[in-house]
Amino acid sequence: MEQAMRFTGCTLSMHQCRCFEKLNPEERDYLDANSVWIKYKKGEMLCKQGSFVSHVIYVEKGLAKVFLDNGVNSLVLRIIPDGNFLGLASVSEEQTTYPYSSMAYVDSDIRQVDINTFRQLIKQNTAFAKEVINILSANSVQIYGRFFCLTYKQAFGRLADILICLADRIFKNNEFDLPLTRKELGELAGMSAETVIRMLKEFNEEGLINMNGKSIEILDYDRLKKISETG
Amino acid sequence: MEQAMRFTGCTLSMHQCRCFEKLNPEERDYLDANSVWIKYKKGEMLCKQGSFVSHVIYVEKGLAKVFLDNGVNSLVLRIIPDGNFLGLASVSEEQTTYPYSSMAYVDSDIRQVDINTFRQLIKQNTAFAKEVINILSANSVQIYGRFFCLTYKQAFGRLADILICLADRIFKNNEFDLPLTRKELGELAGMSAETVIRMLKEFNEEGLINMNGKSIEILDYDRLKKISETG
DNA sequence: TTATAAAGCTGATCCATATCAGTCTTTTTT
DNA sequence: AAAAAAGACTGATATGGATCAGCTTTATAA
C-alpha cells in the first residue's frame, strides 16, 4: 500500500504506441499511400506552433522535443524517441493549428500521415480510435506528473528526475551521450542553464554521476531516485 | 497575424461537451440504465487519486476541482463547472486507477456512468469515440497553456489569469461571489495564500478590481488582461 | 451565546534560483 | 589553420515569493 503519490517530471510516458497494429492490410495500405517519409537534420523544426495542421507526425527514428514558446521562454512538454507520435491533439477537427512546436534534437526520420486519412481511419476503425484514446490518455497523465514536478519540486529533484528519465526511458542505459546542450537540459528540467551546470557539477562531486562534457553516467541510481522523490 | 503565442493559466477549456448528442435513443437508454445520480456536499471528494476507476464522472450541476496531491502540495489541474466530465483519461483501459483527485467546491449534482458501459459505447459508436477524442484533445491543449503559465509567468500575471478565467468562463459575469478560500485561489494560481491576499489587495487599491470579502468585481478588464499577458 | 476553529490579513525574514558579466573551451565556419 | 560563434563554466548580485509568527475577523460547533 502506497502512502503518498509520487510524480515524476519525466518527459515520456511508458505507453507503447500500438495503433498501427489495429489496422487491417487494406487500411495499412491506405495509410501508407497517404504518408510520406522525410529526413530532418538536427535542430530543424518538425512543426511550428500556430501553423495549420496538415498531417500527423510520427518519429520513426531519432529524437525530438515538443515544446511551447512565447518568444521569451520555452517549455518542453515531452521528448519523443523512436516509435512515437509527436502528439495527437491535432486529430481533433477542432484543433486546426498545432498547439505546440517541435524540433529534432538529432538527425531524425519522420513519417507524416495526411490528417484526413488519419481521421478517416478513426471514423471507420473503432479499435484504432480506441488506441488513439489510449495514447491521448497516457500523454495527459504524463503531462500531469510533469506539471506537478515543475511546479513544486525544487531544482535538485527536477534535474534528478530528468537524468533518471533519460537513462531509463530514452537511452535505456545508465551511460549516455547527451545530444542536448545545458540550456536544453534546463528547458527540460525547468531551470536556467547556469543552474543545470552548477547542479550537475554537484551531482558529479557527490559521486551520484560521472560527467565528462556531454557524456554522463549514473553511478548511484538509488540516491538519485531519492533526490528526485524528496527534492 | 499574431506575433507571439499567448498562453493563459485558465483552468477550463472552451470546449463544449457534446458527446451525449452522438448517441441514438437506444444507446442513450443503455447509458441511463447504467448511470446513477448523486448529490455531493461542498468539500466532499468526488474521486481519489490512486483508487480504482469504476465509473466516469460528469458534473450535472455544481463546481468541482480536479487536482494532484502528494500529501504536502496540491496542484489544481482544472475546475469543472456544469456540463463537463471531470476528465476522461480513465476511459483508457490502461488507466485502472484515477490519476487525480476531485473535490466539490459547492454542493453538486454528479452523474456516474459505469466505466464499462462507457467503454462499450466508444467501441460501438465512432461518432461518440470521436467526441471523446475531441474532449481529450481540448483538455490537453488547455493543460499545456496552464502548465506554461504556472512555469513562466510571475504571480501577478497568474492571478490576473485566474480572475479573468473565473469571470469569463466560470461565472460568466464580471461580478461574482467566490466559493473558494484564498488558499484555494492560491492553488489555482500556483502561489501561497498570503501572496494571493497581498496581490488581491494591490489589485483592489489600483482600481483593477473591487473586492469585499468573497465578492469580487472586475473593474478594469483590459488592464487586468494586459497584466496577465505581460506578467 | 459562548467557545472553538477556520479563514483573512500583516509585517519581518529568508532562501532558492534567476540574472548578469565575464572567462575559458569547444565547435563550426571561412 | 585562423577566425568566429556557440557552448560551458564561475562568481557576484538581486529578487520574487515562500515561510513564519502573530493578530483579527468570520464561520462553525457546543
PDB file of N, CA and C (backbone and C1' of nucleotides) in Angstrom, chain A residues 68 70 72-76 150 186-188 190-191, chain B residues 146-154 158 231, chain D residues 17:
ATOM      1  N   LEU A  68       6.490  24.479 -25.992  1.00  0.00           N
ATOM      2  CA  LEU A  68       5.736  25.718 -26.120  1.00  0.00           C
ATOM      3  C   LEU A  68       6.717  26.876 -26.058  1.00  0.00           C
ATOM      4  N   ASN A  70       6.887  31.338 -26.197  1.00  0.00           N
ATOM      5  CA  ASN A  70       6.168  32.617 -26.323  1.00  0.00           C
ATOM      6  C   ASN A  70       7.101  33.714 -26.813  1.00  0.00           C
ATOM      7  N   VAL A  72       9.998  34.347 -25.532  1.00  0.00           N
ATOM      8  CA  VAL A  72      10.973  34.608 -24.474  1.00  0.00           C
ATOM      9  C   VAL A  72      11.359  33.301 -23.797  1.00  0.00           C
ATOM     10  N   ASN A  73      10.348  32.564 -23.386  1.00  0.00           N
ATOM     11  CA  ASN A  73      10.595  31.323 -22.666  1.00  0.00           C
ATOM     12  C   ASN A  73      10.155  30.121 -23.486  1.00  0.00           C
ATOM     13  N   SER A  74      10.777  29.025 -23.185  1.00  0.00           N
ATOM     14  CA  SER A  74      10.451  27.789 -23.881  1.00  0.00           C
ATOM     15  C   SER A  74      10.229  26.687 -22.854  1.00  0.00           C
ATOM     16  N   LEU A  75       9.140  25.967 -23.005  1.00  0.00           N
ATOM     17  CA  LEU A  75       8.835  24.888 -22.082  1.00  0.00           C
ATOM     18  C   LEU A  75       8.706  23.582 -22.850  1.00  0.00           C
ATOM     19  N   VAL A  76       9.538  22.622 -22.521  1.00  0.00           N
ATOM     20  CA  VAL A  76       9.461  21.332 -23.208  1.00  0.00           C
ATOM     21  C   VAL A  76       8.367  20.494 -22.557  1.00  0.00           C
ATOM     22  N   LEU A 150       7.366  20.238 -11.988  1.00  0.00           N
ATOM     23  CA  LEU A 150       7.956  21.543 -12.301  1.00  0.00           C
ATOM     24  C   LEU A 150       7.358  22.638 -11.433  1.00  0.00           C
ATOM     25  N   GLY A 186      18.120  22.437 -19.299  1.00  0.00           N
ATOM     26  CA  GLY A 186      17.408  23.355 -18.422  1.00  0.00           C
ATOM     27  C   GLY A 186      15.940  23.513 -18.815  1.00  0.00           C
ATOM     28  N   GLU A 187      15.684  23.550 -20.111  1.00  0.00           N
ATOM     29  CA  GLU A 187      14.289  23.650 -20.578  1.00  0.00           C
ATOM     30  C   GLU A 187      13.497  22.411 -20.148  1.00  0.00           C
ATOM     31  N   LEU A 188      14.160  21.269 -20.126  1.00  0.00           N
ATOM     32  CA  LEU A 188      13.500  20.037 -19.706  1.00  0.00           C
ATOM     33  C   LEU A 188      13.189  20.046 -18.217  1.00  0.00           C
ATOM     34  N   GLY A 190      13.142  22.742 -16.316  1.00  0.00           N
ATOM     35  CA  GLY A 190      12.542  23.990 -15.892  1.00  0.00           C
ATOM     36  C   GLY A 190      13.465  24.853 -15.056  1.00  0.00           C
ATOM     37  N   MET A 191      14.689  25.056 -15.556  1.00  0.00           N
ATOM     38  CA  MET A 191      15.629  25.915 -14.824  1.00  0.00           C
ATOM     39  C   MET A 191      16.617  26.522 -15.815  1.00  0.00           C
TER      40      MET A 191
ATOM     41  N   ARG B 146      -1.868  26.123 -19.273  1.00  0.00           N
ATOM     42  CA  ARG B 146      -1.789  26.323 -17.840  1.00  0.00           C
ATOM     43  C   ARG B 146      -0.390  25.995 -17.323  1.00  0.00           C
ATOM     44  N   PHE B 147       0.146  24.927 -17.841  1.00  0.00           N
ATOM     45  CA  PHE B 147       1.498  24.492 -17.499  1.00  0.00           C
ATOM     46  C   PHE B 147       2.488  25.614 -17.798  1.00  0.00           C
ATOM     47  N   PHE B 148       2.395  26.140 -18.986  1.00  0.00           N
ATOM     48  CA  PHE B 148       3.318  27.207 -19.384  1.00  0.00           C
ATOM     49  C   PHE B 148       3.232  28.400 -18.427  1.00  0.00           C
ATOM     50  N   CYS B 149       2.001  28.802 -18.146  1.00  0.00           N
ATOM     51  CA  CYS B 149       1.807  29.981 -17.300  1.00  0.00           C
ATOM     52  C   CYS B 149       2.351  29.796 -15.902  1.00  0.00           C
ATOM     53  N   LEU B 150       2.016  28.664 -15.314  1.00  0.00           N
ATOM     54  CA  LEU B 150       2.483  28.447 -13.942  1.00  0.00           C
ATOM     55  C   LEU B 150       3.997  28.291 -13.894  1.00  0.00           C
ATOM     56  N   THR B 151       4.593  27.910 -15.007  1.00  0.00           N
ATOM     57  CA  THR B 151       6.041  27.768 -15.015  1.00  0.00           C
ATOM     58  C   THR B 151       6.745  29.107 -15.236  1.00  0.00           C
ATOM     59  N   TYR B 152       6.208  29.928 -16.120  1.00  0.00           N
ATOM     60  CA  TYR B 152       6.970  31.109 -16.513  1.00  0.00           C
ATOM     61  C   TYR B 152       6.404  32.464 -16.112  1.00  0.00           C
ATOM     62  N   LYS B 153       5.085  32.543 -15.971  1.00  0.00           N
ATOM     63  CA  LYS B 153       4.552  33.854 -15.591  1.00  0.00           C
ATOM     64  C   LYS B 153       4.820  34.114 -14.118  1.00  0.00           C
ATOM     65  N   GLN B 154       4.901  35.383 -13.749  1.00  0.00           N
ATOM     66  CA  GLN B 154       5.014  35.595 -12.321  1.00  0.00           C
ATOM     67  C   GLN B 154       3.654  35.814 -11.675  1.00  0.00           C
ATOM     68  N   ARG B 158      -0.319  35.392 -13.122  1.00  0.00           N
ATOM     69  CA  ARG B 158      -1.071  34.163 -12.874  1.00  0.00           C
ATOM     70  C   ARG B 158      -2.390  34.459 -12.173  1.00  0.00           C
ATOM     71  N   GLY B 231       2.707  39.688 -17.335  1.00  0.00           N
ATOM     72  CA  GLY B 231       3.177  39.204 -16.025  1.00  0.00           C
ATOM     73  C   GLY B 231       3.986  37.963 -16.165  1.00  0.00           C
TER      74      GLY B 231
ATOM     75  P    DG D  17       6.556  36.273  -8.437  1.00  0.00           P
ATOM     76  O5'  DG D  17       6.261  35.459  -7.087  1.00  0.00           O
ATOM     77  C5'  DG D  17       7.291  34.863  -6.593  1.00  0.00           C
ATOM     78  C4'  DG D  17       7.242  34.016  -5.421  1.00  0.00           C
ATOM     79  C3'  DG D  17       5.954  33.932  -4.600  1.00  0.00           C
ATOM     80  O3'  DG D  17       5.938  32.626  -4.074  1.00  0.00           O
ATOM     81  C1'  DG D  17       7.667  34.845  -3.286  1.00  0.00           C
TER      82       DG D  17
END
